[in-house]
Coordinates of N, CA and C in Angstrom, one line a residue:
X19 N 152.1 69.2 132.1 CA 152.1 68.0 131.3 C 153.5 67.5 131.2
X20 N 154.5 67.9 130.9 CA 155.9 68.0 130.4 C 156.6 67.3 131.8
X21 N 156.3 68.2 133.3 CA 156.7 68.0 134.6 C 155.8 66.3 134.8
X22 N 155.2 66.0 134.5 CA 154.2 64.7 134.9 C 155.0 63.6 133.8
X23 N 155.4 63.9 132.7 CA 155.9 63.3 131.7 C 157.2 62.8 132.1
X24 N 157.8 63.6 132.7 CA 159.4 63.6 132.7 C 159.6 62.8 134.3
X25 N 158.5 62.8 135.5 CA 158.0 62.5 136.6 C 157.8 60.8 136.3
X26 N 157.0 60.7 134.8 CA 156.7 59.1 134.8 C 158.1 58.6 134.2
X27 N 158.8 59.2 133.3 CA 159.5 58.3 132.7 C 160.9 58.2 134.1
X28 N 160.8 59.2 134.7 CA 161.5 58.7 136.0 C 161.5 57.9 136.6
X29 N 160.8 57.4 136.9 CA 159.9 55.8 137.5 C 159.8 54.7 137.0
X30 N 160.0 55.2 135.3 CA 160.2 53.9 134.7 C 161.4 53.5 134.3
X31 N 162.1 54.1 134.2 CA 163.9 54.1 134.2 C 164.0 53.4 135.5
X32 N 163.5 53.4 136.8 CA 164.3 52.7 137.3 C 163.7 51.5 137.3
X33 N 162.8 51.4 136.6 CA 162.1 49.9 136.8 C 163.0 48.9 136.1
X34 N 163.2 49.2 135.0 CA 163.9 49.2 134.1 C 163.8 47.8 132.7
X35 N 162.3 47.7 132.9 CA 161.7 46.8 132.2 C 161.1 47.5 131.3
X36 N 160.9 46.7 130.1 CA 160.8 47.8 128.9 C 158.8 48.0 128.6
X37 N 158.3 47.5 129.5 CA 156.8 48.0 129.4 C 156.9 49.3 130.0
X38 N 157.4 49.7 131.1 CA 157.3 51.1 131.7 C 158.3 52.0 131.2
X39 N 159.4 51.1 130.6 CA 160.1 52.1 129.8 C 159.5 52.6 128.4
X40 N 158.8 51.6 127.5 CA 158.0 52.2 126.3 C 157.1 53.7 126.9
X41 N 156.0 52.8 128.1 CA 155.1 53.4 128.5 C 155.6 55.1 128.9
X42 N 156.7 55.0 129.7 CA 157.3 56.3 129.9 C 157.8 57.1 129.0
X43 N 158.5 56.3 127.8 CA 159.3 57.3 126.7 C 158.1 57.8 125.5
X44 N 156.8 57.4 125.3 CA 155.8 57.9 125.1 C 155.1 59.0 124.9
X45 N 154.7 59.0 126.4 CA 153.8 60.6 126.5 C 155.0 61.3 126.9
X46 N 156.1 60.9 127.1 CA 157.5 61.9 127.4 C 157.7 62.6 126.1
X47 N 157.4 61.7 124.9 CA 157.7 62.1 123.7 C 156.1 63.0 123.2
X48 N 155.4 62.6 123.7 CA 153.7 63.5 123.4 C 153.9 64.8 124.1
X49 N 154.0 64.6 125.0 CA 154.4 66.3 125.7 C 155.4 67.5 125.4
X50 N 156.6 66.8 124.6 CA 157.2 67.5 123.8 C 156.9 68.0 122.9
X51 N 156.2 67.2 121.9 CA 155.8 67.1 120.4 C 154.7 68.5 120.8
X52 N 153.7 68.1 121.6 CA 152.2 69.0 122.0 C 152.8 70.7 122.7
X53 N 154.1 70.3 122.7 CA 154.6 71.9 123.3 C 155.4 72.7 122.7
X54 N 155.5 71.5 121.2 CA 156.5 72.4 120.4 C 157.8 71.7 120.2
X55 N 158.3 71.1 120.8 CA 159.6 70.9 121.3 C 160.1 69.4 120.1
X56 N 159.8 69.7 118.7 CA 159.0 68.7 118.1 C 160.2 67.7 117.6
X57 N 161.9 68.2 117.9 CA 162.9 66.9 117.4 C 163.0 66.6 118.6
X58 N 163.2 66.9 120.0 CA 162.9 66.0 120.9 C 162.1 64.9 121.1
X59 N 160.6 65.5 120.9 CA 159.5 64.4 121.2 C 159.6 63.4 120.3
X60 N 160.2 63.6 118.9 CA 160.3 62.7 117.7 C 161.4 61.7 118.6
X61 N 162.3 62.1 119.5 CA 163.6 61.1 119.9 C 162.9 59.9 120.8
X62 N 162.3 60.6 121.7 CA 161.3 60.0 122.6 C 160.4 58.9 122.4
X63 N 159.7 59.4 121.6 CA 158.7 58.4 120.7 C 159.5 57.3 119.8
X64 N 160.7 57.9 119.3 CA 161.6 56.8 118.4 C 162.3 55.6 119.5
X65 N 162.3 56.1 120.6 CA 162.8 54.9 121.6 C 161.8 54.7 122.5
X66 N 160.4 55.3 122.5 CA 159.7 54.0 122.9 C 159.7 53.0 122.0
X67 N 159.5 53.0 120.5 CA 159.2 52.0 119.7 C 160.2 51.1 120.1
X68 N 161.5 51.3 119.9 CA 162.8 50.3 120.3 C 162.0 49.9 121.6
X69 N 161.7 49.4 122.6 CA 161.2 48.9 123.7 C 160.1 48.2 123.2
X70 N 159.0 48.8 122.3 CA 157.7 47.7 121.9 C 158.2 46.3 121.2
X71 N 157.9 45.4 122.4 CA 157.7 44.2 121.8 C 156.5 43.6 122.0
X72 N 156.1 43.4 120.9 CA 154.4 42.8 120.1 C 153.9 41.8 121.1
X73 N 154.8 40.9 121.3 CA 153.9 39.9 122.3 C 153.7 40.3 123.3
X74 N 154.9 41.0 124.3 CA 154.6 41.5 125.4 C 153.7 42.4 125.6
X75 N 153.4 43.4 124.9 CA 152.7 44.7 125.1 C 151.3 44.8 124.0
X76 N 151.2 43.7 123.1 CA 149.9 44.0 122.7 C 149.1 44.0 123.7
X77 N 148.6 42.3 124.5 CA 147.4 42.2 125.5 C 147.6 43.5 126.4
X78 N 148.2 44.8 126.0 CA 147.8 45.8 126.9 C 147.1 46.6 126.7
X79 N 146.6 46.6 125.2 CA 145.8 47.4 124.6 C 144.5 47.3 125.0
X80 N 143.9 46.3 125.6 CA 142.4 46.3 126.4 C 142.5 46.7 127.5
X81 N 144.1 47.1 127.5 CA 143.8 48.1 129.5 C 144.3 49.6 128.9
X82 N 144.5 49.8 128.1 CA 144.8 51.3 128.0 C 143.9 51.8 126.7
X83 N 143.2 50.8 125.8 CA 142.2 51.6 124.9 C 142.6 51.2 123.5
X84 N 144.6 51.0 123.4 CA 145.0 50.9 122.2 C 146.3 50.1 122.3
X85 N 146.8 49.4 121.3 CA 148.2 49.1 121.3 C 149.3 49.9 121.4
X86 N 149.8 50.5 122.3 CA 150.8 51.6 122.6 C 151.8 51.9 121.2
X87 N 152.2 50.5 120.8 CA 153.0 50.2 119.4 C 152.4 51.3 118.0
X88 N 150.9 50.5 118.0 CA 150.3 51.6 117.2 C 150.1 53.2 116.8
X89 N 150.0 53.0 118.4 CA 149.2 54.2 118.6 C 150.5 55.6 118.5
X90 N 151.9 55.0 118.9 CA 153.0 55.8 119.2 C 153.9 56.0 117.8
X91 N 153.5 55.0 117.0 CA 153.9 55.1 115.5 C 152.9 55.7 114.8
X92 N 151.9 56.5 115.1 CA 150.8 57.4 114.6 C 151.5 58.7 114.7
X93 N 151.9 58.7 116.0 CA 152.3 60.0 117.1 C 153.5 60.1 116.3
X94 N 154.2 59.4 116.1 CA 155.8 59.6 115.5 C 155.5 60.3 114.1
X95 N 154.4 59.6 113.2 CA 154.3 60.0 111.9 C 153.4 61.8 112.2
X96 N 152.8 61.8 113.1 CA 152.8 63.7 112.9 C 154.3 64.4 113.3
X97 N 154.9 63.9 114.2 CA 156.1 64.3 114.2 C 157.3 64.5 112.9
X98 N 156.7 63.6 112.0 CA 157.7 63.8 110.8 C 157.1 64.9 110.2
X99 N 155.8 64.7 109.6 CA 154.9 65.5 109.0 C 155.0 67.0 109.4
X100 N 155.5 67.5 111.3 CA 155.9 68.9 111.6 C 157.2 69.0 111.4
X101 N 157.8 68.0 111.3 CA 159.2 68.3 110.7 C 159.4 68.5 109.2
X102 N 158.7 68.4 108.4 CA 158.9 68.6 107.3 C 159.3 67.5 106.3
X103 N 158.8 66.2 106.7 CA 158.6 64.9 106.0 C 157.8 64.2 105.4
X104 N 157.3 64.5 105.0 CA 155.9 64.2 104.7 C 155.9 62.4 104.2
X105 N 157.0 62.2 103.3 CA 157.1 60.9 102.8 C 157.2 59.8 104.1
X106 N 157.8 60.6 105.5 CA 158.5 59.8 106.5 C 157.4 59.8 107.1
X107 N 156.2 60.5 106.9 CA 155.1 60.4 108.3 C 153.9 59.6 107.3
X108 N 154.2 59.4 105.7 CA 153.1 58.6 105.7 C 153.8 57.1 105.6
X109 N 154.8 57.1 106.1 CA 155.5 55.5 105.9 C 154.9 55.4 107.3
X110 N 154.9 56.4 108.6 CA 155.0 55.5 109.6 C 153.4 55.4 109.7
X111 N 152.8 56.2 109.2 CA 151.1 55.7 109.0 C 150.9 54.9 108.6
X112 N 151.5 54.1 107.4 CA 151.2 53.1 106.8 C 151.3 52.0 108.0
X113 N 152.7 52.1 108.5 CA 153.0 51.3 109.4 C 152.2 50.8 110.6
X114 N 151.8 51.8 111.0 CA 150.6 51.8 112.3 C 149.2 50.6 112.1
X115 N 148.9 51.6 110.1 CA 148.0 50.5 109.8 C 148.2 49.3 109.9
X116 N 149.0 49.1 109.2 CA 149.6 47.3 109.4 C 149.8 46.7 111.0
X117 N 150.3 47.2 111.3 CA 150.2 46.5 113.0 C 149.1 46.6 113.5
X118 N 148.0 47.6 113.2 CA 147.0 47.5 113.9 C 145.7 46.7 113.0
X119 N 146.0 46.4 111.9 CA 145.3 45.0 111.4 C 145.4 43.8 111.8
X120 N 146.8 43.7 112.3 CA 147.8 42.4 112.5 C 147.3 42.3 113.9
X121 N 146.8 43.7 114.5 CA 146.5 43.1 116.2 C 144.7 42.1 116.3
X122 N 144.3 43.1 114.9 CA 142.2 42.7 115.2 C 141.6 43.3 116.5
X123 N 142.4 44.5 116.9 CA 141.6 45.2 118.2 C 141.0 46.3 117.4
X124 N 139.2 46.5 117.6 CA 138.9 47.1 116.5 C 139.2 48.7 117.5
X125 N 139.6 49.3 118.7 CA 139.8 50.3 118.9 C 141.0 50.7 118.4
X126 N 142.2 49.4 118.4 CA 143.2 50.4 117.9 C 143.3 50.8 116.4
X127 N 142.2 50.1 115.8 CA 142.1 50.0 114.4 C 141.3 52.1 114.0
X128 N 140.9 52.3 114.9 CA 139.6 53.4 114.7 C 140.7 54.3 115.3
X129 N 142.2 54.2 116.1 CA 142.4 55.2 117.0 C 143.6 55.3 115.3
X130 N 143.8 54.5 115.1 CA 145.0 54.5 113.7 C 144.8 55.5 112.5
X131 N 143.3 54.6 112.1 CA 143.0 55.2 110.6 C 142.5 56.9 111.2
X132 N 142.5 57.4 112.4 CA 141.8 58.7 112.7 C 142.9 59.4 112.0
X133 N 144.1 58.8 112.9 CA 145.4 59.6 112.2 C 145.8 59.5 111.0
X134 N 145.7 58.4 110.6 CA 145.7 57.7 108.8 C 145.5 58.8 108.1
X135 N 143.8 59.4 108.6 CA 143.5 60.3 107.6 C 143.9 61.6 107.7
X136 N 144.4 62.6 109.0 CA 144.7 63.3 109.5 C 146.3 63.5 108.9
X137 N 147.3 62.4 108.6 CA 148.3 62.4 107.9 C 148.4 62.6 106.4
X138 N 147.2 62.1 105.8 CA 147.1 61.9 104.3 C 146.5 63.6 104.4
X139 N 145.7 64.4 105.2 CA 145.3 65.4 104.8 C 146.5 66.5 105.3
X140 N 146.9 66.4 105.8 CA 148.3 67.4 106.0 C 149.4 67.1 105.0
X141 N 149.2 66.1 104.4 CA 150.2 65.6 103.1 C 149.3 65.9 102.1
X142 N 148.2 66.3 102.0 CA 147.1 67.3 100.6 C 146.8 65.8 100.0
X143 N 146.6 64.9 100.3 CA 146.2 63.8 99.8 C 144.9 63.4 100.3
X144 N 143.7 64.0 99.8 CA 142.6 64.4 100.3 C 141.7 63.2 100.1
X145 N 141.9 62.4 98.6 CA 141.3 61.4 98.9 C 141.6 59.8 99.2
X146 N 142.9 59.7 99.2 CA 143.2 58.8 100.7 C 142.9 58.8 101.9
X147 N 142.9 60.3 102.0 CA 142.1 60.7 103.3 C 141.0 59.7 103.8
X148 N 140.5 60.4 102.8 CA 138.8 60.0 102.4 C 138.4 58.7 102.4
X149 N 139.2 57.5 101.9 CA 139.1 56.2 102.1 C 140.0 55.7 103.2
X150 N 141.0 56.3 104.0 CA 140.9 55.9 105.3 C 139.9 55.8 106.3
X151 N 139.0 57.2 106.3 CA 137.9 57.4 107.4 C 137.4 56.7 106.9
X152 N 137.0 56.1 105.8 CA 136.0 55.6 105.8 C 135.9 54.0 105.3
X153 N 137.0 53.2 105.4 CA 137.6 51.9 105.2 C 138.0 51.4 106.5
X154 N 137.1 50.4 107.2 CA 137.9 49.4 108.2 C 138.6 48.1 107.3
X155 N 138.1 47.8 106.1 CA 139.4 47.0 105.6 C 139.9 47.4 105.2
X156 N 141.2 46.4 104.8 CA 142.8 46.7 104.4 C 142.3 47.1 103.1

């Protein structure tokens, strides 16, 4: 995973346009995170976001499932949460939600609050949790 990770963001460096650069500093940053390697992957993920821009890279979310924006500021907020933040990973939850209201793509809305609640329950905030899973409105 790590070798395939490091393989794409190679490809996107030379492209050197920031949709293949988000797209590559990403799962560069997921593969880290998923292997342990968890202030790396937090660096990774923190500079795809510097590359997401909203106009350019929303309409991508009907080709990949989700707003990468979203979905990578979900990913960053468990990365705080293993680093021992808990206040920094429910800010960037909060955040996720808000962009992914602001987009009205109801998948990235479902791919957000999964994590939403998955953050509030690693932060012992059981029933925030609880009204994330189960709240599509704001």
């Amino acid at each position: 995973m790590r070798e395939l990770a490091v393989q794409f963001l190679a490809l996107a460096d030379k492209q050197r346009a920031t949709g293949p650069l988000m797209m590559g500093q990403s799962p560069h940053g997921l593969s880290l995170l998923h292997t342990g390697d968890i202030v790396n992957g937090r660096a990774h993920l923190d500079r795809a976001i510097t590359f997401y821009d909203p106009a350019e890279h929303r309409p991508l979310a009907t080709r990949f499932g989700q707003d990468i924006g979203a979905a990578t500021l979900s990913w960053k907020s468990l990365g705080f949460w293993l680093l021992g933040y808990p206040e920094a990973a429910l800010a960037d939850s909060e955040h996720a939600l808000k962009v992914a209201r602001e987009i009205g793509h109801s998948a990235t809305l479902m791919y957000v609050l999964n994590f939403s609640a998955w953050t509030h329950i690693h932060c012992g905030n059981y029933a925030a949790a609880r009204r994330s899973s189960m709240s599509l409105a704001p």
